[in-house]
CSV table of C-alpha atoms in Angstrom, one decimal:
chain,number,residue,atom,x,y,z
U,1,MET,CA,75.4,201.3,222.6
U,2,ASN,CA,75.8,202.9,219.1
U,3,VAL,CA,79.3,203.4,217.8
U,4,SER,CA,80.2,207.1,217.9
U,5,GLU,CA,81.2,208.7,214.6
U,6,ASP,CA,82.0,212.2,215.8
U,7,ALA,CA,84.0,211.7,219.0
U,8,ALA,CA,87.5,213.3,219.0
U,9,ARG,CA,90.0,210.7,218.1
U,10,SER,CA,93.8,210.4,217.9
U,11,PRO,CA,95.5,209.6,214.6
U,12,GLU,CA,96.2,206.1,216.0
U,13,PHE,CA,92.5,205.4,216.7
U,14,VAL,CA,91.5,202.0,215.1
U,15,GLN,CA,87.8,202.3,214.2
U,16,SER,CA,87.4,198.7,213.2
U,17,LEU,CA,88.5,197.6,216.7
U,18,GLU,CA,85.9,200.0,218.2
U,19,ARG,CA,83.2,198.5,216.0
U,20,GLY,CA,84.2,195.0,216.9
U,21,LEU,CA,84.0,195.7,220.6
U,22,ALA,CA,80.6,197.4,220.1
U,23,VAL,CA,79.3,194.2,218.6
U,24,ILE,CA,80.5,192.3,221.7
U,25,ARG,CA,78.9,194.8,224.0
U,26,ALA,CA,75.6,194.6,222.1
U,27,PHE,CA,74.9,191.4,224.1
U,28,ASP,CA,73.9,191.6,227.7
U,29,ALA,CA,71.8,189.9,230.3
U,30,GLU,CA,68.6,191.3,228.7
U,31,HIS,CA,69.8,190.5,225.2
U,32,PRO,CA,71.7,187.2,225.3
U,33,GLN,CA,70.6,186.3,221.8
U,34,LEU,CA,70.4,188.7,218.9
U,35,THR,CA,69.6,188.6,215.2
U,36,LEU,CA,71.9,190.3,212.7
U,37,SER,CA,69.4,193.1,212.4
U,38,GLU,CA,69.2,193.6,216.1
U,39,VAL,CA,73.0,193.8,216.4
U,40,ALA,CA,73.1,196.3,213.6
U,41,ARG,CA,70.5,198.4,215.3
U,42,ARG,CA,72.1,198.3,218.8
U,43,THR,CA,75.5,199.2,217.5
U,44,GLY,CA,74.6,201.7,214.7
U,45,LEU,CA,76.5,199.6,212.1
U,46,THR,CA,75.2,198.7,208.7
U,47,ARG,CA,73.9,195.1,208.4
U,48,ALA,CA,76.8,194.3,206.1
U,49,ALA,CA,79.4,195.6,208.6
U,50,ALA,CA,77.7,193.9,211.6
U,51,ARG,CA,77.6,190.6,209.6
U,52,ARG,CA,81.3,190.7,209.0
U,53,PHE,CA,82.1,191.4,212.6
U,54,LEU,CA,79.8,188.7,213.8
U,55,LEU,CA,81.1,186.0,211.4
U,56,THR,CA,84.7,186.9,212.4
U,57,LEU,CA,83.8,186.5,216.0
U,58,VAL,CA,82.1,183.2,215.2
U,59,GLU,CA,85.3,182.0,213.4
U,60,LEU,CA,87.4,183.1,216.4
U,61,GLY,CA,85.2,181.1,218.8
U,62,TYR,CA,83.8,184.1,220.7
U,63,VAL,CA,80.3,184.0,219.2
U,64,HIS,CA,77.9,181.1,218.4
U,65,THR,CA,75.2,181.2,215.7
U,66,ASP,CA,72.4,178.8,214.6
U,67,GLY,CA,72.2,180.6,211.3
U,68,ARG,CA,69.7,183.2,212.6
U,69,LEU,CA,70.4,184.0,216.2
U,70,PHE,CA,73.9,185.0,217.6
U,71,SER,CA,75.1,184.7,221.2
U,72,LEU,CA,78.3,185.0,223.1
U,73,ARG,CA,80.3,181.8,223.8
U,74,ALA,CA,82.1,181.1,227.1
U,75,ARG,CA,85.4,181.9,225.4
U,76,ILE,CA,84.5,185.6,225.6
U,77,LEU,CA,85.4,185.4,229.3
U,78,GLU,CA,89.1,185.1,228.2
U,79,LEU,CA,89.0,188.9,227.4
U,80,GLY,CA,87.9,189.8,230.9
U,81,TYR,CA,90.0,187.3,232.6
U,82,ALA,CA,93.1,188.8,231.0
U,83,TYR,CA,92.3,192.0,233.0
U,84,LEU,CA,91.4,190.2,236.2
U,85,SER,CA,94.4,188.0,236.2
U,86,SER,CA,96.7,191.0,235.8
U,87,LEU,CA,95.3,192.4,239.0
U,88,SER,CA,96.8,191.5,242.4
U,89,LEU,CA,93.8,192.9,244.1
U,90,PRO,CA,91.3,190.0,243.9
U,91,GLU,CA,93.9,187.5,245.0
U,92,VAL,CA,95.2,189.8,247.8
U,93,ALA,CA,91.7,190.6,249.0
U,94,ARG,CA,90.3,187.1,249.1
U,95,ARG,CA,91.8,185.8,252.3
U,96,HIS,CA,90.7,188.9,254.2
U,97,MET,CA,87.2,188.7,252.6
U,98,GLU,CA,86.9,185.0,253.7
U,99,ALA,CA,87.9,185.9,257.2
U,100,LEU,CA,85.3,188.7,257.3
U,101,VAL,CA,82.5,186.5,255.9
U,102,ALA,CA,83.4,183.9,258.6
U,103,GLN,CA,83.1,186.6,261.2
U,104,VAL,CA,79.9,188.3,260.2
U,105,HIS,CA,78.2,185.5,258.2
U,106,GLU,CA,77.3,187.8,255.3
U,107,SER,CA,78.5,188.1,251.7
U,108,CYS,CA,81.5,190.2,250.9
U,109,SER,CA,82.5,191.7,247.5
U,110,VAL,CA,85.2,193.9,246.0
U,111,SER,CA,84.5,196.1,243.0
U,112,VAL,CA,86.1,198.8,240.9
U,113,LEU,CA,84.6,201.7,239.0
U,114,ASP,CA,84.2,201.4,235.3
U,115,GLY,CA,82.6,204.6,233.9
U,116,ASP,CA,79.3,205.0,235.7
U,117,GLU,CA,79.1,201.3,236.9
U,118,VAL,CA,80.8,199.2,239.4
U,119,VAL,CA,82.3,195.9,238.3
U,120,TYR,CA,82.7,193.1,240.8
U,121,VAL,CA,86.3,191.7,240.7
U,122,ALA,CA,86.1,189.4,243.8
U,123,ARG,CA,83.3,187.9,245.8
U,124,VAL,CA,82.9,185.6,248.8
U,125,PRO,CA,79.2,184.7,249.2
U,126,THR,CA,77.3,183.1,252.0
U,127,LYS,CA,74.8,180.3,251.5
U,128,ARG,CA,71.9,182.7,251.7
U,129,ILE,CA,70.3,183.2,248.3
U,130,MET,CA,69.5,186.8,247.3
U,131,THR,CA,67.3,187.8,244.4
U,132,VAL,CA,70.1,189.7,242.9
U,133,GLY,CA,72.5,187.3,241.2
U,134,ILE,CA,76.1,188.5,241.8
U,135,SER,CA,79.4,187.0,240.5
U,136,VAL,CA,82.8,188.3,239.4
U,137,GLY,CA,82.1,190.5,236.3
U,138,THR,CA,78.6,191.6,237.5
U,139,ARG,CA,78.0,195.3,236.9
U,140,PHE,CA,75.6,197.6,238.7
U,141,PRO,CA,74.9,201.3,238.4
U,142,ALA,CA,77.3,203.0,240.8
U,143,TYR,CA,74.8,205.5,242.2
U,144,ALA,CA,72.6,202.8,243.8
U,145,THR,CA,75.2,200.7,245.5
U,146,SER,CA,77.3,201.2,248.6
U,147,MET,CA,80.6,200.4,246.8
U,148,GLY,CA,79.6,202.6,243.9
U,149,ARG,CA,79.0,205.5,246.2
U,150,VAL,CA,82.3,205.0,247.9
U,151,LEU,CA,84.0,205.0,244.5
U,152,LEU,CA,82.1,208.0,243.2
U,153,ALA,CA,82.8,210.0,246.4
U,154,ALA,CA,86.5,209.6,245.7
U,155,GLN,CA,86.4,211.0,242.2
U,156,PRO,CA,87.8,214.5,241.3
U,157,VAL,CA,85.3,217.4,241.5
U,158,ASP,CA,85.2,218.0,237.8
U,159,TRP,CA,84.6,214.3,237.0
U,160,LEU,CA,81.8,214.2,239.6
U,161,ASP,CA,80.2,217.3,238.2
U,162,ASP,CA,80.1,215.8,234.8
U,163,TYR,CA,78.7,212.5,236.2
U,164,LEU,CA,75.9,214.2,238.1
U,165,ALA,CA,75.0,216.3,235.1
U,166,THR,CA,74.7,213.4,232.7
U,167,ALA,CA,74.0,210.2,234.6
U,168,GLU,CA,70.6,208.6,234.2
U,169,LEU,CA,69.5,208.1,237.9
U,170,ARG,CA,66.7,205.6,237.5
U,171,PRO,CA,64.6,204.5,240.4
U,172,LEU,CA,65.5,200.9,240.9
U,173,THR,CA,63.4,200.7,244.0
U,174,ARG,CA,61.1,203.2,245.8
U,175,ARG,CA,64.1,204.1,248.0
U,176,THR,CA,66.6,204.8,245.3
U,177,VAL,CA,68.1,208.3,245.4
U,178,THR,CA,67.5,209.8,241.9
U,179,ASP,CA,67.9,213.5,242.7
U,180,PRO,CA,71.4,214.7,241.7
U,181,ALA,CA,71.6,217.3,244.5
U,182,LYS,CA,70.6,214.6,247.1
U,183,LEU,CA,73.2,212.2,245.6
U,184,ARG,CA,75.9,214.9,245.8
U,185,ALA,CA,75.1,215.5,249.4
U,186,ALA,CA,75.3,211.8,250.2
U,187,LEU,CA,78.6,211.5,248.4
U,188,THR,CA,80.0,214.5,250.3
U,189,LYS,CA,79.0,212.8,253.6
U,190,ILE,CA,80.6,209.5,252.5
U,191,ALA,CA,83.9,211.2,251.5
U,192,ALA,CA,84.0,212.7,255.0
U,193,GLN,CA,83.1,209.7,257.0
U,194,GLY,CA,84.9,207.1,255.0
U,195,TYR,CA,82.1,204.6,254.4
U,196,ALA,CA,78.7,204.2,252.7
U,197,ILE,CA,75.6,202.5,253.8
U,198,VAL,CA,72.8,201.9,251.2
U,199,ASP,CA,69.4,200.8,252.4
U,200,GLN,CA,67.4,198.9,249.8
U,201,GLU,CA,68.2,201.2,246.9
U,202,LEU,CA,69.4,198.5,244.5
U,203,GLU,CA,66.9,195.9,245.5
U,204,GLU,CA,64.1,195.8,248.1
U,205,GLY,CA,65.3,193.9,251.2
U,206,LEU,CA,69.0,194.3,250.4
U,207,ARG,CA,71.2,196.5,252.6
U,208,SER,CA,74.9,197.0,252.2
U,209,VAL,CA,77.9,198.8,253.8
U,210,ALA,CA,81.1,199.6,251.9
U,211,ALA,CA,84.5,201.0,252.6
U,212,PRO,CA,87.2,202.3,250.3
U,213,ILE,CA,90.5,200.5,249.5
U,214,HIS,CA,93.4,202.9,249.0
U,215,GLY,CA,96.4,202.2,246.7
U,216,GLU,CA,100.0,203.0,247.1
U,217,ASN,CA,99.5,206.7,246.4
U,218,GLY,CA,96.6,207.1,248.7
U,219,SER,CA,93.9,207.2,246.0
U,220,VAL,CA,90.9,205.0,246.2
U,221,VAL,CA,91.4,202.0,243.8
U,222,ALA,CA,88.5,199.8,244.8
U,223,ALA,CA,85.8,199.3,247.4
U,224,VAL,CA,84.8,196.4,249.6
U,225,ASN,CA,81.4,195.7,251.0
U,226,VAL,CA,79.2,193.5,253.1
U,227,SER,CA,75.6,192.9,252.1
U,228,ALA,CA,72.8,191.6,254.2
U,229,HIS,CA,69.0,191.0,253.9
U,230,ALA,CA,67.0,193.7,255.7
U,231,SER,CA,65.3,191.0,257.8
U,232,ARG,CA,68.7,190.3,259.4
U,233,GLY,CA,68.7,193.6,261.3
U,234,SER,CA,68.1,197.3,261.3
U,235,PHE,CA,70.1,200.0,259.6
U,236,GLU,CA,71.7,200.8,262.9
U,237,MET,CA,72.7,197.1,263.3
U,238,ILE,CA,74.6,197.4,260.0
U,239,ARG,CA,76.5,200.4,261.4
U,240,ARG,CA,77.1,198.8,264.8
U,241,GLU,CA,77.9,195.2,263.9
U,242,LEU,CA,79.1,195.1,260.3
U,243,LEU,CA,80.9,198.4,259.7
U,244,PRO,CA,83.7,198.0,262.3
U,245,PRO,CA,84.9,194.6,261.0
U,246,LEU,CA,84.5,195.8,257.4
U,247,LEU,CA,86.8,198.8,258.1
U,248,VAL,CA,89.4,196.4,259.6
U,249,ALA,CA,89.2,194.2,256.6
U,250,ALA,CA,89.6,197.1,254.2
U,251,LYS,CA,92.7,198.2,256.1
U,252,ARG,CA,94.2,194.8,255.9
U,253,ILE,CA,93.5,194.6,252.2
U,254,GLU,CA,95.1,198.1,251.7
U,255,GLU,CA,98.3,197.0,253.5
U,256,ASP,CA,98.7,194.0,251.3
U,257,VAL,CA,97.9,195.9,248.2
U,258,ARG,CA,100.6,198.4,249.1
U,259,GLY,CA,103.0,195.6,249.7
U,260,GLY,CA,104.2,197.0,253.0
U,261,PRO,CA,104.5,195.4,256.4
U,262,SER,CA,101.3,195.4,258.4
U,263,ARG,CA,100.5,194.5,262.0
U,264,LEU,CA,96.9,193.8,260.8
U,265,VAL,CA,97.7,191.3,258.0
U,266,GLY,CA,99.2,188.9,260.4
U,267,GLN,CA,96.0,188.9,262.5
U,268,ALA,CA,93.7,187.8,259.6
């Protein structure tokens, strides 16, 4: 979280912007409210600098304070919405996701890779309530999710080498793959077969299957998944009943993203 002081930077690099963004990122689900000292500690800024950034954000309407504690205000969503609204993907994908959910009666999501995390950019839930709360903007470690593994498997070899050498592979459940060699083997298999199934590695009782979404140049730009509670069926049921319609939905989304004619789109 700390602001880096020694990273290689271009002459155009604006350090004050970096520090301001670091202050925003200091807040998360585990730290929704922070004192000035806590913000300074989490960002590596001096108390004086952290105070200036916080009060500026308060004046702009992005941060609230009661005089001691600071917290993000809903207006901060404008920053992320500017990115999401510039994407055609969520809007394009939604009708195909809704059709898939109506067919399989399980939740469907689309995400993109951001560093070593997946970020949800579209979601169509079912009425079933899962322990994991998921909405647009939710982030999870890529290594423990089906969409994350699809996206990781599509990365260049050098990038993946760096990722596996530096990523903190924490055991989120007793089933989570935390050995880099085993994860690499899983990613190699995923790249070959064109989909990923993750069995209760993010949360006990939660299984998911994901497929890649390719862009115009053939590269993987996003992933789409279907998730289900383990009590709904076996690992083999996921492969037999959820994977085929998911692959069809991914193909339909791809055709719309590419903007070309598709025999599949008209069948949604």
